[in-house]
Every structure is written in structure tokens, then in C-alpha cells.
Amino acid sequence: MARVSSIEGRILYNSRGSKTIEVDVKTDNKFLGRVCAPSGASVGKYEAVSFPNNSPEESLRILKENSQKFIGLESSDLKAIHNVLKTLDGTTNYSKVGGALAFAVSIAAMESAAKALDKPLFQILSSESSFNFPFPLGNILGGGAHAGPGTPDIQEILICATGSKTIEDAIETNLSVHKELRSVLEKEDPSFTNGRGDEGGWAPKLENQKALEISAKACENLGFTLGKEVSLGVDFASSTQWNEEKSKYVYSRAGFENSTGEQIDFAANIIEKFKLIYAEDAVHEEAFEDMAELTTKFPKTLITGDDLTVTNKGILKKAIEKKSCNAAILKVNQAGSLFDALEFADEATKNNIRLITSHRSGESTDSQISHIGLATKSKMLKVGIVGGERVAKLNELLRLSEHDLIRGMAEI
């Protein structure tokens, strides 16, 4: 088996212009795995710490001082790579070395192994003999932590081409809705500057309901019926509204506050009115019982935990026990290493929790998460629609459509 012959790192920048770390793992002195770590803006309190003391330089120093500990390991032995990382950092949240370092090292090692074996990454991450494409899920209109003042409190309005039979059609449909939405926004507000949020969704000055109505209108203008050819989704990112002192959700941009019961009704009304296929973090990150209420009420909607479950196997078990969600976001850097993330994925799959593999708002142009989405049988791949760092993931799916092992779209 191919073995790690060198490991190096450097400081680069993500799509928001923030510093991050990139890691090169070379196997047998010739097979290069290279991964640049992303970072989020809407961050759950229980997810892995990106960098110790918010310093990518400190993570890089730790890697340089300990690089020899990885030399000689089989690059495909994800558990061995993980074990070395844990000897460097015994914390539960990678606060000593940084989850970004764990992310980059573990995925780069597997990419180098894939090249050594002359196989695509998704194939060596899974023992399955056939795969289905996850549906691309993309941000068409952004607010909250991903956009500026005056935009909706709701963080993301998303599009998913639920009626598409091929990955090519799904991507093209998402792009067409994104383009049409710009036209609708320009007619609604001639002074609209075509501003976009971190993930490429349009960032207009609109309140929540109007933003949703205009997004629906863009779909209808193209002849699509919501819930058939296309479906809308919403990332409420409700932890950003939750005020612990008031025990209320404070929608400062829209100018109202919700009690716990009002927040459940607020989310339920949006799910019903706009026939959402996807509803993420409709309540705050510790409201397991409230999420369970929505999950019971909307079994056909992906009631999805992100801040709620933070790609953490232990927290997911609690959510499963309380029936808090029927779907969960998989973000490798929330967990830290790829080994941690795949353990989370296995736990979700065993308990019929549907997976959505996701990018972060601060992204690189890497495309490994497209492979991770395939390998984990994710139902959706939340990677945006436009922007080079988003399109890179979609283009990788198009390249992979040439592969015989992938047959059609996932069943949502």
C-alpha cells in the first residue's frame, strides 16, 4: 500500500479573503493530495474550533513541528491519520491544533491514496458498488450572517431541482432560477445593485416574506411548479436570532420578536405556504424538542439539523433519541477530521437520517466534498450556484457523470 512520504502546509485565503491553511500530503514521493480548509460564518457553538486562538499560523506551526509523525503511514488508513491527529490534540473540539488542520490533513491523505490507487476519491471512501448523485442545493437569496444590513433575517433561501432526472439538468435548472431571480429583483427595485452574499445568493433589501414570495415568483416565471420541477428550501439559522436573556427570537431587521411557540408557527407557516422540501435550523441549536415538533408535523420535508447536530456523532444520537430531525448537515470541518465526519454519516444512515453534505460560506476552490457527498449517499449537496468556489463543486459532479458507477439521482 502507498505510504505518506511528505506532508507540508501553507497559509492561503478563502473566498471571504480570510486566512486559512492548505495541506499537501504526498504518497510514495509522487501522488499529491492537496486540500485547502474552508470556514463558516454562521458557526454552531459545539462545532470544532477552526484554529487555535483563531490563528492559522499556529496550526501551521504545529503541523511543521509534527509532520514526521505522519511519515510512513498508509495514506488510505483514515483511522491511523486520525489517531495521530488525536495524539496531538486530545480535546473534543480540536482546540489545540484546529479542526481546519484535521480537515485538510485527513482529506489530503485520502486524495493522495486515491491517486495512488488510480481511483476517484468517492470510490475509496465507500465500499458500495453503485452510487446516485445528490441533488444540488443552492442559495438564491441570502441574508443573516451571509449578507449585509437591510437583507432578510433568514439566512438562505435555496433552490433544488427536485424534478430533475440528471445532474446536468439539476445544475442548469438551479442556474436558471438564480438568473431569473435577478430579473425579478431588478423589476421590483430598479436601484438593486446585483449585490450578492457570501455564497452567491442575491442580497436585496427585503423583509423575509417578500424575499420568499419573489423567490417563488422567479420559479413560476420559468414555468416551474413549486414542489414538482423545483422546490424551495430555507436555512433559518435561528441560533443567530435567539436571545438567551429574553428567551426570544429577535428579528432585528424585520422588527419583531418570536416566543418559542411563535417561532415554531413562523417556521411552519413558511414550510406550508412555500411547500418547502428543506428547512434547516428552524429553531435554535439547543431546542431539540421544538425541532421534534416540526419533524412530526412535516415528515415529507427535510427538517434538517446543522447548528443542532454540528456533524457530531454524540449530539446526533441525542437528536435521534428525541426525534428532533429527519435530516442532518454533514460538514467535515464541523467535526474536524474526515474520520469523525464519516462516523457521523454512518450513525445518520443507520437511523434513517438523510444526509446533506455542505460547503461553508468561506470556501476554497477544492471539490472533494462532491466526492464525500457521493460516498456518504447524501440526498443533497449544498454547494451554492455561482461563484468560482461554488461552481468548482458542481463542475466536479459533471465530470463524475462520466463515471459508470454513478447512476441517476438520489431518492429524497
XYZ file of N, CA, C and O in Angstrom, residues 236-384:
596
model
N -32.974 28.775 8.145
C -33.397 29.825 9.072
C -32.221 30.326 9.912
O -32.230 31.480 10.346
N -31.225 29.458 10.171
C -30.083 29.809 11.028
C -30.570 30.506 12.294
O -30.079 31.563 12.682
N -31.538 29.887 12.956
C -32.263 30.554 14.040
C -31.429 30.848 15.276
O -31.808 31.700 16.096
N -30.301 30.178 15.420
C -29.429 30.483 16.556
C -28.915 31.916 16.496
O -28.581 32.511 17.528
N -28.835 32.483 15.280
C -28.376 33.869 15.151
C -29.450 34.858 15.621
O -29.137 36.008 15.930
N -30.712 34.418 15.663
C -31.782 35.272 16.182
C -32.055 35.045 17.678
O -32.652 35.893 18.347
N -31.660 33.895 18.197
C -32.019 33.525 19.565
C -31.323 34.424 20.584
O -30.107 34.584 20.568
N -32.137 35.042 21.452
C -31.622 35.880 22.530
C -31.856 35.153 23.848
O -32.999 35.010 24.294
N -30.768 34.672 24.448
C -30.859 33.855 25.663
C -31.503 34.616 26.813
O -32.322 34.067 27.558
N -31.159 35.879 26.966
C -31.698 36.669 28.076
C -33.199 36.868 27.957
O -33.939 36.757 28.932
N -33.657 37.148 26.752
C -35.086 37.370 26.525
C -35.857 36.065 26.352
O -37.087 36.056 26.431
N -35.128 34.973 26.069
C -35.748 33.704 25.684
C -36.697 33.919 24.499
O -37.799 33.392 24.449
N -36.216 34.706 23.546
C -37.000 35.003 22.346
C -36.084 35.046 21.120
O -34.865 35.238 21.239
N -36.705 34.869 19.969
C -36.009 35.035 18.697
C -36.208 36.488 18.272
O -37.340 36.929 18.061
N -35.112 37.229 18.148
C -35.182 38.652 17.844
C -34.831 38.864 16.372
O -33.682 38.668 15.960
N -35.844 39.231 15.599
C -35.652 39.519 14.178
C -35.458 41.027 14.040
O -36.394 41.768 13.760
N -34.208 41.456 14.236
C -33.918 42.890 14.313
C -34.136 43.608 12.991
O -34.578 44.753 12.967
N -33.866 42.936 11.883
C -34.024 43.590 10.584
C -35.498 43.763 10.226
O -35.901 44.778 9.683
N -36.293 42.760 10.558
C -37.729 42.827 10.259
C -38.508 43.545 11.360
O -39.648 43.971 11.146
N -37.913 43.646 12.566
C -38.544 44.405 13.639
C -39.600 43.651 14.424
O -40.627 44.225 14.796
N -39.386 42.354 14.675
C -40.330 41.625 15.528
C -39.581 40.587 16.347
O -38.408 40.290 16.090
N -40.262 40.060 17.363
C -39.693 39.032 18.222
C -40.662 37.859 18.300
O -41.874 38.057 18.282
N -40.109 36.650 18.377
C -40.926 35.438 18.487
C -40.647 34.715 19.792
O -39.481 34.502 20.144
N -41.703 34.335 20.472
C -41.551 33.387 21.574
C -41.247 32.015 20.962
O -41.291 31.848 19.734
N -40.981 31.035 21.810
C -40.697 29.687 21.304
C -41.852 29.164 20.454
O -41.650 28.661 19.341
N -43.067 29.300 20.953
C -44.237 28.831 20.209
C -44.436 29.603 18.921
O -44.787 29.024 17.881
N -44.220 30.913 18.976
C -44.371 31.747 17.776
C -43.324 31.401 16.720
O -43.614 31.453 15.519
N -42.118 31.024 17.162
C -41.079 30.641 16.211
C -41.450 29.346 15.487
O -41.250 29.227 14.273
N -41.992 28.396 16.213
C -42.438 27.151 15.587
C -43.530 27.447 14.560
O -43.503 26.927 13.438
N -44.476 28.301 14.928
C -45.550 28.683 13.996
C -44.993 29.446 12.796
O -45.438 29.242 11.653
N -44.038 30.330 13.043
C -43.396 31.123 11.990
C -42.760 30.204 10.945
O -42.985 30.348 9.733
N -41.989 29.221 11.423
C -41.344 28.274 10.508
C -42.371 27.388 9.812
O -42.283 27.145 8.599
N -43.366 26.918 10.566
C -44.390 26.026 9.996
C -45.169 26.730 8.891
O -45.470 26.126 7.847
N -45.499 28.000 9.091
C -46.242 28.745 8.074
C -45.444 28.882 6.782
O -45.992 28.772 5.678
N -44.128 29.109 6.911
C -43.273 29.223 5.725
C -43.168 27.877 5.011
O -43.249 27.798 3.779
N -42.989 26.814 5.779
C -42.896 25.468 5.187
C -44.159 25.139 4.402
O -44.101 24.634 3.273
N -45.311 25.440 4.993
C -46.594 25.133 4.345
C -46.846 26.022 3.132
O -47.188 25.534 2.049
N -46.691 27.328 3.315
C -47.036 28.280 2.246
C -46.177 28.084 1.008
O -46.669 28.163 -0.131
N -44.886 27.827 1.220
C -43.971 27.749 0.081
C -43.559 26.315 -0.268
O -42.655 26.098 -1.068
N -44.264 25.345 0.333
C -44.070 23.923 0.011
C -42.589 23.530 0.076
O -42.049 22.888 -0.835
N -41.943 23.916 1.159
C -40.507 23.687 1.281
C -40.169 22.202 1.280
O -40.805 21.412 1.959
N -39.125 21.844 0.544
C -38.566 20.487 0.597
C -37.538 20.396 1.710
O -37.208 19.303 2.197
N -37.062 21.560 2.167
C -35.896 21.617 3.045
C -36.039 22.767 4.026
O -36.312 23.906 3.629
N -35.880 22.477 5.328
C -35.929 23.521 6.355
C -34.831 23.247 7.370
O -34.867 22.251 8.090
N -33.847 24.135 7.408
C -32.655 23.933 8.236
C -32.669 24.866 9.446
O -32.949 26.071 9.309
N -32.380 24.299 10.615
C -32.238 25.082 11.853
C -33.375 26.081 12.040
O -33.155 27.281 12.238
N -34.601 25.561 11.997
C -35.786 26.418 12.151
C -35.934 26.954 13.573
O -36.680 27.907 13.810
N -35.243 26.329 14.525
C -35.183 26.811 15.909
C -33.717 26.779 16.344
O -32.855 26.300 15.608
N -33.419 27.278 17.541
C -32.017 27.436 17.916
C -31.342 26.098 18.224
O -31.995 25.053 18.335
N -30.029 26.130 18.378
C -29.202 24.921 18.367
C -29.387 23.979 19.552
O -28.879 22.853 19.517
N -30.116 24.404 20.583
C -30.358 23.517 21.725
C -31.836 23.186 21.907
O -32.205 22.560 22.898
N -32.660 23.565 20.927
C -34.115 23.369 21.035
C -34.522 22.036 20.406
O -35.249 21.994 19.404
N -34.077 20.929 20.994
C -34.327 19.602 20.431
C -35.814 19.266 20.389
O -36.304 18.694 19.414
N -36.549 19.606 21.438
C -37.987 19.292 21.488
C -38.766 20.094 20.450
O -39.709 19.589 19.826
N -38.396 21.362 20.261
C -39.082 22.199 19.276
C -38.846 21.684 17.860
O -39.758 21.673 17.024
N -37.613 21.251 17.581
C -37.338 20.656 16.271
C -38.143 19.379 16.078
O -38.639 19.101 14.977
N -38.305 18.605 17.159
C -39.082 17.365 17.072
C -40.521 17.653 16.686
O -41.140 16.884 15.929
N -41.058 18.765 17.183
C -42.435 19.143 16.844
C -42.580 19.396 15.346
O -43.544 18.955 14.705
N -41.609 20.079 14.770
C -41.645 20.345 13.330
C -41.418 19.072 12.513
O -42.034 18.867 11.474
N -40.539 18.206 13.007
C -40.260 16.945 12.306
C -41.503 16.072 12.244
O -41.791 15.443 11.209
N -42.256 16.030 13.336
C -43.505 15.254 13.367
C -44.538 15.846 12.423
O -45.244 15.120 11.711
N -44.600 17.159 12.382
C -45.628 17.845 11.588
C -45.350 17.775 10.086
O -46.277 17.754 9.272
N -44.058 17.723 9.707
C -43.700 17.778 8.278
C -42.790 16.603 7.889
O -41.609 16.783 7.594
N -43.327 15.398 7.857
C -42.493 14.223 7.559
C -41.940 14.203 6.138
O -40.934 13.537 5.875
N -42.579 14.933 5.207
C -42.113 14.932 3.820
C -41.106 16.041 3.527
O -40.567 16.119 2.423
N -40.884 16.905 4.501
C -39.877 17.964 4.371
C -38.615 17.524 5.100
O -38.690 16.898 6.156
N -37.454 17.841 4.539
C -36.205 17.543 5.228
C -36.021 18.571 6.346
O -35.564 19.685 6.101
N -36.463 18.196 7.550
C -36.278 19.051 8.726
C -34.858 18.778 9.212
O -34.564 17.737 9.789
N -33.978 19.724 8.941
C -32.537 19.460 8.948
C -31.828 20.151 10.099
O -32.015 21.345 10.339
N -30.979 19.390 10.779
C -30.123 19.942 11.814
C -28.760 20.299 11.268
O -28.139 19.503 10.564
N -28.314 21.511 11.566
C -26.948 21.930 11.253
C -26.286 22.398 12.547
O -25.527 21.662 13.166
N -26.637 23.606 13.012
C -26.172 24.037 14.333
C -26.657 23.061 15.404
O -26.007 22.880 16.432
N -27.782 22.425 15.165
C -28.349 21.465 16.121
C -27.453 20.241 16.297
O -27.262 19.752 17.408
N -26.893 19.730 15.199
C -26.157 18.460 15.236
C -24.656 18.608 14.975
O -23.895 17.692 15.300
N -24.231 19.692 14.380
C -22.826 20.071 14.129
C -21.896 18.907 13.756
O -20.752 18.848 14.196
N -22.377 17.999 12.925
C -21.573 16.856 12.471
C -20.869 16.182 13.654
O -19.690 15.810 13.586
N -21.617 16.029 14.743
C -21.094 15.440 15.974
C -21.910 14.198 16.299
O -23.122 14.279 16.523
N -21.249 13.052 16.305
C -21.941 11.770 16.482
C -22.717 11.714 17.805
O -23.860 11.245 17.851
N -22.119 12.206 18.876
C -22.782 12.180 20.174
C -24.027 13.045 20.210
O -25.065 12.632 20.738
N -23.929 14.233 19.629
C -25.101 15.129 19.596
C -26.171 14.567 18.671
O -27.369 14.665 18.949
N -25.738 13.961 17.565
C -26.707 13.337 16.658
C -27.502 12.255 17.376
O -28.721 12.127 17.182
N -26.834 11.460 18.217
C -27.538 10.408 18.965
C -28.642 11.009 19.838
O -29.729 10.437 19.958
N -28.367 12.154 20.441
C -29.377 12.836 21.246
C -30.542 13.279 20.366
O -31.716 13.105 20.736
N -30.237 13.829 19.190
C -31.281 14.265 18.265
C -32.130 13.088 17.785
O -33.353 13.198 17.639
N -31.492 11.941 17.558
C -32.213 10.734 17.131
C -33.144 10.257 18.241
O -34.311 9.919 17.999
N -32.626 10.251 19.442
C -33.419 9.815 20.590
C -34.662 10.687 20.786
O -35.754 10.193 21.080
N -34.503 11.979 20.573
C -35.611 12.911 20.766
C -36.429 13.128 19.486
O -37.359 13.910 19.468
N -36.024 12.454 18.401
C -36.695 12.571 17.091
C -36.746 14.024 16.630
O -37.768 14.514 16.147
N -35.597 14.688 16.784
C -35.531 16.123 16.533
C -35.384 16.501 15.065
O -35.601 17.660 14.708
N -34.975 15.566 14.226
C -34.790 15.887 12.805
C -34.880 14.606 11.993
O -34.712 13.514 12.522
N -35.165 14.765 10.710
C -35.124 13.610 9.813
C -34.004 13.739 8.784
O -33.858 12.914 7.893
N -33.209 14.824 8.917
C -32.076 15.060 8.027
C -31.017 15.845 8.796
O -31.323 16.515 9.780
N -29.778 15.733 8.339
C -28.682 16.415 9.035
C -27.611 16.836 8.045
O -27.319 16.138 7.076
N -27.058 18.006 8.319
C -25.950 18.529 7.522
C -24.655 17.794 7.890
O -24.386 17.536 9.061
N -23.878 17.475 6.860
C -22.546 16.909 7.037
C -21.534 17.949 6.563
O -21.423 18.230 5.372
N -20.842 18.570 7.523
C -19.749 19.497 7.225
C -18.507 18.926 7.899
O -18.422 18.911 9.129
N -17.568 18.474 7.095
C -16.417 17.785 7.670
C -15.693 18.669 8.675
O -15.297 18.223 9.746
N -15.555 19.967 8.378
C -14.765 20.790 9.290
C -15.504 21.117 10.584
O -14.903 21.579 11.548
N -16.824 20.858 10.638
C -17.521 20.939 11.924
C -17.042 19.825 12.853
O -16.923 20.018 14.062
N -16.790 18.672 12.264
C -16.356 17.510 13.047
C -14.863 17.559 13.321
O -14.400 17.160 14.393
N -14.108 18.054 12.357
C -12.647 18.067 12.434
C -12.085 17.175 11.360
O -11.974 17.576 10.198
N -11.764 15.947 11.686
C -11.171 15.046 10.691
C -12.254 14.349 9.873
O -13.417 14.246 10.285
N -11.849 13.853 8.712
C -12.762 13.105 7.852
C -13.234 11.836 8.551
O -14.379 11.410 8.370
N -12.388 11.234 9.369
C -12.777 10.042 10.128
C -13.968 10.364 11.034
O -14.941 9.613 11.085
N -13.900 11.487 11.754
C -15.017 11.908 12.611
C -16.296 12.079 11.795
O -17.379 11.646 12.195
N -16.162 12.733 10.642
C -17.328 13.031 9.814
C -17.974 11.767 9.263
O -19.209 11.654 9.200
N -17.160 10.792 8.860
C -17.715 9.551 8.313
C -18.377 8.707 9.403
O -19.354 7.997 9.128
N -17.890 8.796 10.638
C -18.571 8.128 11.751
C -19.955 8.743 11.964
O -20.936 8.035 12.213
N -20.026 10.059 11.870
C -21.312 10.765 11.956
C -22.238 10.298 10.835
O -23.429 10.016 11.069
N -21.707 10.211 9.628
C -22.508 9.783 8.480
C -23.053 8.380 8.665
O -24.219 8.097 8.356
N -22.225 7.475 9.179
C -22.667 6.095 9.424
C -23.801 6.057 10.445
O -24.785 5.322 10.267
N -23.674 6.842 11.503
C -24.713 6.893 12.536
C -26.016 7.417 11.962
O -27.099 6.903 12.255
N -25.922 8.441 11.124
C -27.122 9.003 10.493
C -27.795 7.977 9.590
O -29.015 7.764 9.671
N -27.011 7.323 8.752
C -27.570 6.363 7.799
C -28.241 5.191 8.518
O -29.323 4.740 8.103
N -27.614 4.702 9.591
C -28.198 3.586 10.358
C -29.559 3.950 10.941
O -30.391 3.071 11.181
N -29.785 5.215 11.184
C -31.017 5.655 11.840
C -31.951 6.425 10.898
O -32.826 7.172 11.357
N -31.761 6.218 9.594
C -32.632 6.818 8.572
C -32.682 8.340 8.644
O -33.708 8.961 8.349
N -31.572 8.948 9.040
C -31.426 10.399 8.976
C -30.770 10.720 7.636
O -29.653 10.273 7.353
N -31.472 11.465 6.806
C -30.961 11.776 5.473
C -29.851 12.823 5.568
O -29.967 13.791 6.318
N -28.797 12.621 4.789
C -27.618 13.488 4.856
C -27.620 14.540 3.757
O -28.043 14.285 2.624
N -27.138 15.715 4.118
C -26.897 16.799 3.173
C -25.454 17.244 3.375
O -25.128 17.858 4.395
N -24.572 16.889 2.451
C -23.183 17.328 2.547
C -23.102 18.789 2.128
O -23.698 19.191 1.122
N -22.372 19.585 2.917
C -22.426 21.039 2.718
C -21.054 21.695 2.667
O -20.114 21.289 3.347
N -21.001 22.759 1.873
C -19.877 23.696 1.854
C -19.936 24.590 3.092
O -20.813 24.456 3.936
N -19.006 25.548 3.169
C -19.057 26.618 4.162
C -19.101 27.952 3.417
O -18.776 28.038 2.230
N -19.497 29.004 4.127
C -19.606 30.313 3.472
C -18.235 30.835 3.030
O -18.111 31.510 2.012
N -17.186 30.525 3.798
C -15.828 30.850 3.386
C -15.192 29.611 2.784
O -14.718 28.734 3.504
N -15.186 29.505 1.461
C -14.794 28.268 0.780
C -13.490 28.405 0.003
O -13.019 29.506 -0.275
N -12.952 27.246 -0.367
C -11.829 27.173 -1.304
C -12.368 26.654 -2.636
O -13.550 26.319 -2.755
N -11.508 26.585 -3.617
C -11.926 26.071 -4.929
C -11.759 24.554 -5.026
O -11.901 23.985 -6.105
N -11.500 23.891 -3.913
C -11.415 22.428 -3.900
C -12.791 21.813 -4.148
O -13.818 22.451 -3.913
N -12.792 20.560 -4.577
C -14.067 19.914 -4.899
C -14.230 18.555 -4.222
O -15.109 17.782 -4.586
N -13.430 18.290 -3.190
C -13.510 16.964 -2.553
C -14.870 16.690 -1.924
O -15.284 15.528 -1.829
N -15.590 17.750 -1.493
C -16.873 17.468 -0.843
C -17.906 16.901 -1.820
O -18.873 16.266 -1.400
N -17.705 17.099 -3.116
C -18.581 16.446 -4.090
C -18.427 14.929 -3.993
O -19.413 14.184 -4.065
N -17.207 14.475 -3.814
C -16.936 13.046 -3.643
C -17.464 12.543 -2.307
O -18.011 11.432 -2.215
N -17.314 13.354 -1.270
C -17.790 12.959 0.058
C -19.316 12.841 0.058
O -19.880 11.911 0.655
N -19.992 13.734 -0.652
C -21.441 13.638 -0.789
C -21.873 12.349 -1.457
O -22.827 11.686 -1.036
N -21.164 11.963 -2.499
C -21.461 10.695 -3.189
C -21.200 9.501 -2.282
O -22.026 8.592 -2.164
N -20.040 9.506 -1.621
C -19.631 8.356 -0.811
C -20.544 8.130 0.385
O -20.737 6.987 0.812
N -21.125 9.200 0.922
C -21.989 9.084 2.102
C -23.466 8.932 1.749
O -24.323 8.964 2.622
N -23.761 8.765 0.455
C -25.140 8.625 -0.018
C -26.000 9.823 0.383
O -27.180 9.682 0.718
N -25.393 11.001 0.357
C -26.136 12.216 0.693
C -27.262 12.440 -0.303
O -27.111 12.183 -1.494
N -28.392 12.908 0.207
C -29.545 13.190 -0.655
C -29.364 14.502 -1.397
O -29.870 14.673 -2.504
N -28.656 15.443 -0.757
C -28.407 16.740 -1.366
C -26.956 17.137 -1.146
O -26.302 16.669 -0.215
N -26.481 18.011 -2.029
C -25.165 18.606 -1.889
C -25.362 20.113 -1.872
O -25.720 20.720 -2.885
N -25.162 20.694 -0.699
C -25.392 22.129 -0.521
C -24.094 22.859 -0.833
O -23.215 22.986 0.008
N -23.961 23.327 -2.076
C -22.688 23.907 -2.505
C -22.840 25.227 -3.249
O -21.880 25.713 -3.842
N -24.022 25.838 -3.215
C -24.183 27.100 -3.918
C -24.494 26.907 -5.387
O -24.647 25.789 -5.880
